[in-house]
CSV table of C-alpha atoms and ligand atoms in Angstrom, one decimal:
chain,number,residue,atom,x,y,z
A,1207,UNK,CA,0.0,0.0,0.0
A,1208,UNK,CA,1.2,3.6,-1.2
A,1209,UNK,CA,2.8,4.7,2.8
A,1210,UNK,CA,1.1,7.9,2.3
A,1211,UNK,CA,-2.5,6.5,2.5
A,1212,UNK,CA,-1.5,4.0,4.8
A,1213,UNK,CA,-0.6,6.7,7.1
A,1214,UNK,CA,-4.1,8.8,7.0
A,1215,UNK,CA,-5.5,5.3,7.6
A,1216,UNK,CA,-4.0,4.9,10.5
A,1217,UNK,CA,-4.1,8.4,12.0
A,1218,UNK,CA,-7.8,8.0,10.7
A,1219,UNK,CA,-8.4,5.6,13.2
A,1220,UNK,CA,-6.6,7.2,15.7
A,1221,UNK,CA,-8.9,10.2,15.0
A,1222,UNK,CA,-12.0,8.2,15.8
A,1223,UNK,CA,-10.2,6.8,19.1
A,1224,UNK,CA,-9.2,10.0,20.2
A,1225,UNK,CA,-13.1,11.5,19.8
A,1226,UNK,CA,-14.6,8.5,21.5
A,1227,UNK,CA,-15.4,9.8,24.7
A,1228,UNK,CA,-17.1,13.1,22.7
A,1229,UNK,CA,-19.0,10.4,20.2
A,1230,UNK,CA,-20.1,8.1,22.8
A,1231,UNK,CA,-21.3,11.1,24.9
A,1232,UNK,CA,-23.7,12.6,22.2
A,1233,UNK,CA,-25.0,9.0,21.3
A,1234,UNK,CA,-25.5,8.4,25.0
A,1235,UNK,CA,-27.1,11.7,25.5
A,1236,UNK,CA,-29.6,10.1,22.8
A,1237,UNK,CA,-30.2,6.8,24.1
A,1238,UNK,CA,-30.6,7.6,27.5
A,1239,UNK,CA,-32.1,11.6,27.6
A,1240,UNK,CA,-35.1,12.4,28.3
A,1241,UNK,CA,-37.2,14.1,30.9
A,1242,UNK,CA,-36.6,17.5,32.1
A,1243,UNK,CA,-35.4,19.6,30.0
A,1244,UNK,CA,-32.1,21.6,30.7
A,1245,UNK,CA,-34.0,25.1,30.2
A,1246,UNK,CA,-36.8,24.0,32.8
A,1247,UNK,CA,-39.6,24.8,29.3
A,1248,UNK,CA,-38.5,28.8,29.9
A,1249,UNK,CA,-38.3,31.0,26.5
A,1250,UNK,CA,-36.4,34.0,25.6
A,1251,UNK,CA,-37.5,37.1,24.9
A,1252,UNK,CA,-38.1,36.6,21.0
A,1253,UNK,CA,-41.1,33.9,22.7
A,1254,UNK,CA,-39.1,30.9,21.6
A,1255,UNK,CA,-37.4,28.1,24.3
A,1256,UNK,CA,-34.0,28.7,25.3
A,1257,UNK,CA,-32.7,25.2,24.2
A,1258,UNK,CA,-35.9,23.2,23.6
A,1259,UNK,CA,-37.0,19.5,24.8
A,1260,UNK,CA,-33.9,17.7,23.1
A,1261,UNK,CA,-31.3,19.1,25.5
A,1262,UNK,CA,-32.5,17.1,29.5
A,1263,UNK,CA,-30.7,16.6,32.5
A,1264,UNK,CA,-30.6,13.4,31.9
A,1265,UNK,CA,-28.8,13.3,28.9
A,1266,UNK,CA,-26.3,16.1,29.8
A,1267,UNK,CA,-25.6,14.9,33.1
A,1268,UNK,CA,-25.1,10.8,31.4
A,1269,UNK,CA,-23.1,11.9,28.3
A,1270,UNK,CA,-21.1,13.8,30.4
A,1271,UNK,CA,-20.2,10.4,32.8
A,1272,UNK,CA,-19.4,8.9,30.0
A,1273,UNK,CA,-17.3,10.9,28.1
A,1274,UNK,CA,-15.5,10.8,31.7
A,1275,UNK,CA,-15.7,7.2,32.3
A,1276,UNK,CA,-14.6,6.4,28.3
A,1277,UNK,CA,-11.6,8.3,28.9
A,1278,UNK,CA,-10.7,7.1,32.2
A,1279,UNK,CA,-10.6,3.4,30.6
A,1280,UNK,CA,-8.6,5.1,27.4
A,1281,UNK,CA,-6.0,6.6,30.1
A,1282,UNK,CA,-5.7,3.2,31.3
A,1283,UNK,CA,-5.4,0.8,28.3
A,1284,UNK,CA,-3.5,3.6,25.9
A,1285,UNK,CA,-0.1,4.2,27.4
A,1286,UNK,CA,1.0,1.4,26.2
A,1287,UNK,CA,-1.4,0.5,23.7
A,1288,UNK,CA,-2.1,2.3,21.0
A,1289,UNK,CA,1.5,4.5,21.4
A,1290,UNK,CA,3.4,1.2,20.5
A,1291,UNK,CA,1.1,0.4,18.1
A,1292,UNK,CA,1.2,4.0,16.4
A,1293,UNK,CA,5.5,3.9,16.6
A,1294,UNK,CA,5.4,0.5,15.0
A,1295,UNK,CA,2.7,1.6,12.0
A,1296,UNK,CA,4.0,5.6,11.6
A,1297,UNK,CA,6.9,6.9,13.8
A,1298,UNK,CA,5.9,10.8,11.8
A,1299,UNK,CA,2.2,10.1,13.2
A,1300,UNK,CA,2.6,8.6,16.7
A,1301,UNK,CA,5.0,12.0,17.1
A,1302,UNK,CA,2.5,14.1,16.0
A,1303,UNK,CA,-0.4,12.7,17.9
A,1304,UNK,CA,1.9,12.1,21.3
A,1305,UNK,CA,0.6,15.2,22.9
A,1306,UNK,CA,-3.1,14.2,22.4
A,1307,UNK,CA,-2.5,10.2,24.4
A,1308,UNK,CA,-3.1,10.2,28.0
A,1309,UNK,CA,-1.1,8.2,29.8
A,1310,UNK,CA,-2.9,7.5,33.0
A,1311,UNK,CA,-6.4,7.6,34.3
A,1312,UNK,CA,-6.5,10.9,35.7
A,1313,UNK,CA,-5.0,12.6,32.1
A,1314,UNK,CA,-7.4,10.0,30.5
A,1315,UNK,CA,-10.5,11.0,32.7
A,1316,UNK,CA,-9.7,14.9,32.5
A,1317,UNK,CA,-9.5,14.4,28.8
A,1318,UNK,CA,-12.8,12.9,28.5
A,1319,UNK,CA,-14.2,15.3,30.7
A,1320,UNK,CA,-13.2,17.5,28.7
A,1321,UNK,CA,-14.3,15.7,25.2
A,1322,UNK,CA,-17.6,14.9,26.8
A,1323,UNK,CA,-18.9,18.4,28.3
A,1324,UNK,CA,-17.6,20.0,25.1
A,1325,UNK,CA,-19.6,17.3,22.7
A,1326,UNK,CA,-22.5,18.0,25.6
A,1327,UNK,CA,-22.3,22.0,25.4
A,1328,UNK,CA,-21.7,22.4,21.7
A,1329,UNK,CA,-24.5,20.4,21.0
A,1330,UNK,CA,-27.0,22.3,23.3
A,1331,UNK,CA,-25.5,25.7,21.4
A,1332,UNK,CA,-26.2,24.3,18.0
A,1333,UNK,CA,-29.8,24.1,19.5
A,1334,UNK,CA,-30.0,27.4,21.2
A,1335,UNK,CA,-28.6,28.7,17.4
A,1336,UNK,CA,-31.6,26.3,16.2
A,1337,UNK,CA,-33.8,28.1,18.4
A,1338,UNK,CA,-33.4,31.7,17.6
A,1339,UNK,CA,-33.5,31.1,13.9
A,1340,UNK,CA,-37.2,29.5,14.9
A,1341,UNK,CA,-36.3,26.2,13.9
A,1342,UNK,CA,-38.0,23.8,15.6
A,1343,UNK,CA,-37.0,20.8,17.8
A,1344,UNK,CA,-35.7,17.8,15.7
A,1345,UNK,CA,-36.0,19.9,12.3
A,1346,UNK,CA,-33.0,18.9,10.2
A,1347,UNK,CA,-29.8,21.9,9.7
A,1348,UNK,CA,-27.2,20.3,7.5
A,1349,UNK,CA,-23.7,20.8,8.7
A,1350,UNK,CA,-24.6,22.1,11.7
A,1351,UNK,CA,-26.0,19.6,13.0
A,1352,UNK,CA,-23.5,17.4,12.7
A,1353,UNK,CA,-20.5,19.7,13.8
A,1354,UNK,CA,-21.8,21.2,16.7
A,1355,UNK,CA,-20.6,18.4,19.0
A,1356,UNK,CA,-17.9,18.0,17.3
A,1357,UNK,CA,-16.6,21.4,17.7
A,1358,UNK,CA,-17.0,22.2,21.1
A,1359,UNK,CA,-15.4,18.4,22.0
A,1360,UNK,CA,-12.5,19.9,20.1
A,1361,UNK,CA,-12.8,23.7,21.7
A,1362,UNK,CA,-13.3,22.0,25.4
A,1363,UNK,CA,-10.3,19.5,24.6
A,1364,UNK,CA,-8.0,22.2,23.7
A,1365,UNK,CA,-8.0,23.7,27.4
A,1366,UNK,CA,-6.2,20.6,28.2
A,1367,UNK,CA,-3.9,19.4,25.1
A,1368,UNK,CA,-2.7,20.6,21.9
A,1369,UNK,CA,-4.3,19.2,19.3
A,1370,UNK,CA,-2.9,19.0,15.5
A,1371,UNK,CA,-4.4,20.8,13.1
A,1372,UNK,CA,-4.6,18.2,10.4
A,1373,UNK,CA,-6.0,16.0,13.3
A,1374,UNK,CA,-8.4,18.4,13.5
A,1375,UNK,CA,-9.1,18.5,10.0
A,1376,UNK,CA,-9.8,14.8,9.6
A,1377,UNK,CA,-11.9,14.7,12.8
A,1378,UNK,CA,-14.4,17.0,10.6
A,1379,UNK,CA,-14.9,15.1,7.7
A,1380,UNK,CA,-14.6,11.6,9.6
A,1381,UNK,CA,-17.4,13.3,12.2
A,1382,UNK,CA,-19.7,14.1,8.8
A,1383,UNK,CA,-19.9,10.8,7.7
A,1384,UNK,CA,-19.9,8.6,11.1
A,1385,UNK,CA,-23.0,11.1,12.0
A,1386,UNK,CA,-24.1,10.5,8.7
A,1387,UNK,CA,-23.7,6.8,8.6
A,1388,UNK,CA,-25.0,6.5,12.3
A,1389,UNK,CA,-28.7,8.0,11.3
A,1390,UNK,CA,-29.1,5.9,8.0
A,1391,UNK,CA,-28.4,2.7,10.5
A,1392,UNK,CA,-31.3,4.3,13.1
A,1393,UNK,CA,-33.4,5.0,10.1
A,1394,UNK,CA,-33.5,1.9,8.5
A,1395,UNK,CA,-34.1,0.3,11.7
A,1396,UNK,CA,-37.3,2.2,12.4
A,1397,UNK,CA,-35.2,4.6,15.6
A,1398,UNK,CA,-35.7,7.7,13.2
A,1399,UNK,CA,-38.3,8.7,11.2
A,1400,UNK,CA,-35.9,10.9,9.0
A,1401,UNK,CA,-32.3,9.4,7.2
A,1402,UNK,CA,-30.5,12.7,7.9
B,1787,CTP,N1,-30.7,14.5,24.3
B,1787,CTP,C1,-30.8,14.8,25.6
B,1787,CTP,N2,-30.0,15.7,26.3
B,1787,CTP,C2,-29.0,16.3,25.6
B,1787,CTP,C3,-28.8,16.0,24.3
B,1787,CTP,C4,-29.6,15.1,23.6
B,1787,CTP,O1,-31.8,14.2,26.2
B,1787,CTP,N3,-28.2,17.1,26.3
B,1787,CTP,C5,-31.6,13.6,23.6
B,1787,CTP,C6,-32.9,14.2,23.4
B,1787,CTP,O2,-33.9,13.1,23.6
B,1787,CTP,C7,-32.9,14.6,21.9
B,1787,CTP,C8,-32.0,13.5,21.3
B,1787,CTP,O3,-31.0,13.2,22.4
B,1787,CTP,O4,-34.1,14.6,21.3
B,1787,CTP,C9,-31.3,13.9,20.0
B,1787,CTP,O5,-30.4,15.0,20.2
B,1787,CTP,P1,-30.4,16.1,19.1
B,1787,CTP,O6,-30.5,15.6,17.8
B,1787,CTP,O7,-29.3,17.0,19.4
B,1787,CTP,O8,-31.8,17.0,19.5
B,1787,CTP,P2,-33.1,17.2,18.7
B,1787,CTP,O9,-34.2,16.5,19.3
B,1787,CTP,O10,-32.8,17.0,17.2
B,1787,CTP,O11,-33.3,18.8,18.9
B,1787,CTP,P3,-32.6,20.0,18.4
B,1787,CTP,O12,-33.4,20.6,17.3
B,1787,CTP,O13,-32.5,20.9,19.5
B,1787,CTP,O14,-31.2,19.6,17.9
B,1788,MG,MG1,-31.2,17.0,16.0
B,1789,K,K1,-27.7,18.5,17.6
């Protein structure tokens, strides 16, 4: 295989390893949300909710725990994991995506703290955005919809590591079509009543 696209291969999956406390926050959110929601039903001033009834406790307070406990277990297992793996596949990527591996399960669990309250946060903003363009709960916004997470996971992890920006790059486009891919599965197995 050419070395070049064996190389975004590999720090392809690293860029889905790295985001897995932020993904399995937002789908966690989504399986196990509900209830009341994080605005308490108040509106703004232009008469619309602040964030709507797809942002609850529930799902902030769950996909926050575990984006935390996701990291904690990726503290623990990557150290020596997926480092030796990465020197063995790509020496040039494992040293440019060394800052970005915890080592331990505090780094691990900060880190996924950090992943998971972004993924959490930026998703509620794309909804308060939603909101004040009177869009309603649920209605589809291309692009947005599927970044908003994705950018604040990135925003909130880089308070606590320095993340490369072709990293970040990929994380984009991957995030697209794993969001993408994620609600055609849901769709065609009767959990959404819309492919997008
Ligand atoms: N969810 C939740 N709490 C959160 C985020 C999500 O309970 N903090 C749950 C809600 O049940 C929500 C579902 O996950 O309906 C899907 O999330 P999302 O697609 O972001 O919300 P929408 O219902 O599409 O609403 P919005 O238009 O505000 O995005
Ligand atoms: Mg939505
Ligand atoms: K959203």
């Amino acid at each position: 295989m050419d070395p070049s696209i064996f190389s975004v291969l590999i720090l392809s999956a690293y860029a889905i390893y790295f985001m897995l406390p932020a993904y399995l926050a937002n789908a966690s959110a989504l399986t196990f949300g509900g209830g009341t929601p994080l605005d308490m039903g108040r509106s703004m001033n232009d008469g619309r909710r602040i964030l709507g009834d797809g942002v609850t406790w529930k799902g902030t307070i769950i996909g926050i725990l575990i984006g935390m406990g996701i990291g904690l277990l990726q503290g623990a297992v990557t150290g020596n994991m997926v480092q030796d793996l990465l020197i063995i596949g790509d020496p040039g990527i494992a040293q440019l995506v060394q800052g970005t591996i915890t080592t331990n399960t505090l780094q691990g669990t900060l880190l996924g703290f950090a992943l998971g309250s972004g993924a959490i946060i930026g998703d509620a903003c794309g909804s308060f955005i939603k909101r004040r363009f009177n869009v309603e709960r649920g209605r589809p916004v291309p692009l947005m919809d599927q970044l908003d997470f994705v950018v604040g996971a990135i925003i909130f992890a880089s308070l606590v590591i320095v993340i490369p920006l072709n990293l970040i790059i990929l994380i984009i486009v991957i995030s697209i079509f794993l969001h993408l891919g994620a609600n055609i599965i849901a769709y065609l197995l009767g959990m959404k009543n819309v492919w997008y």
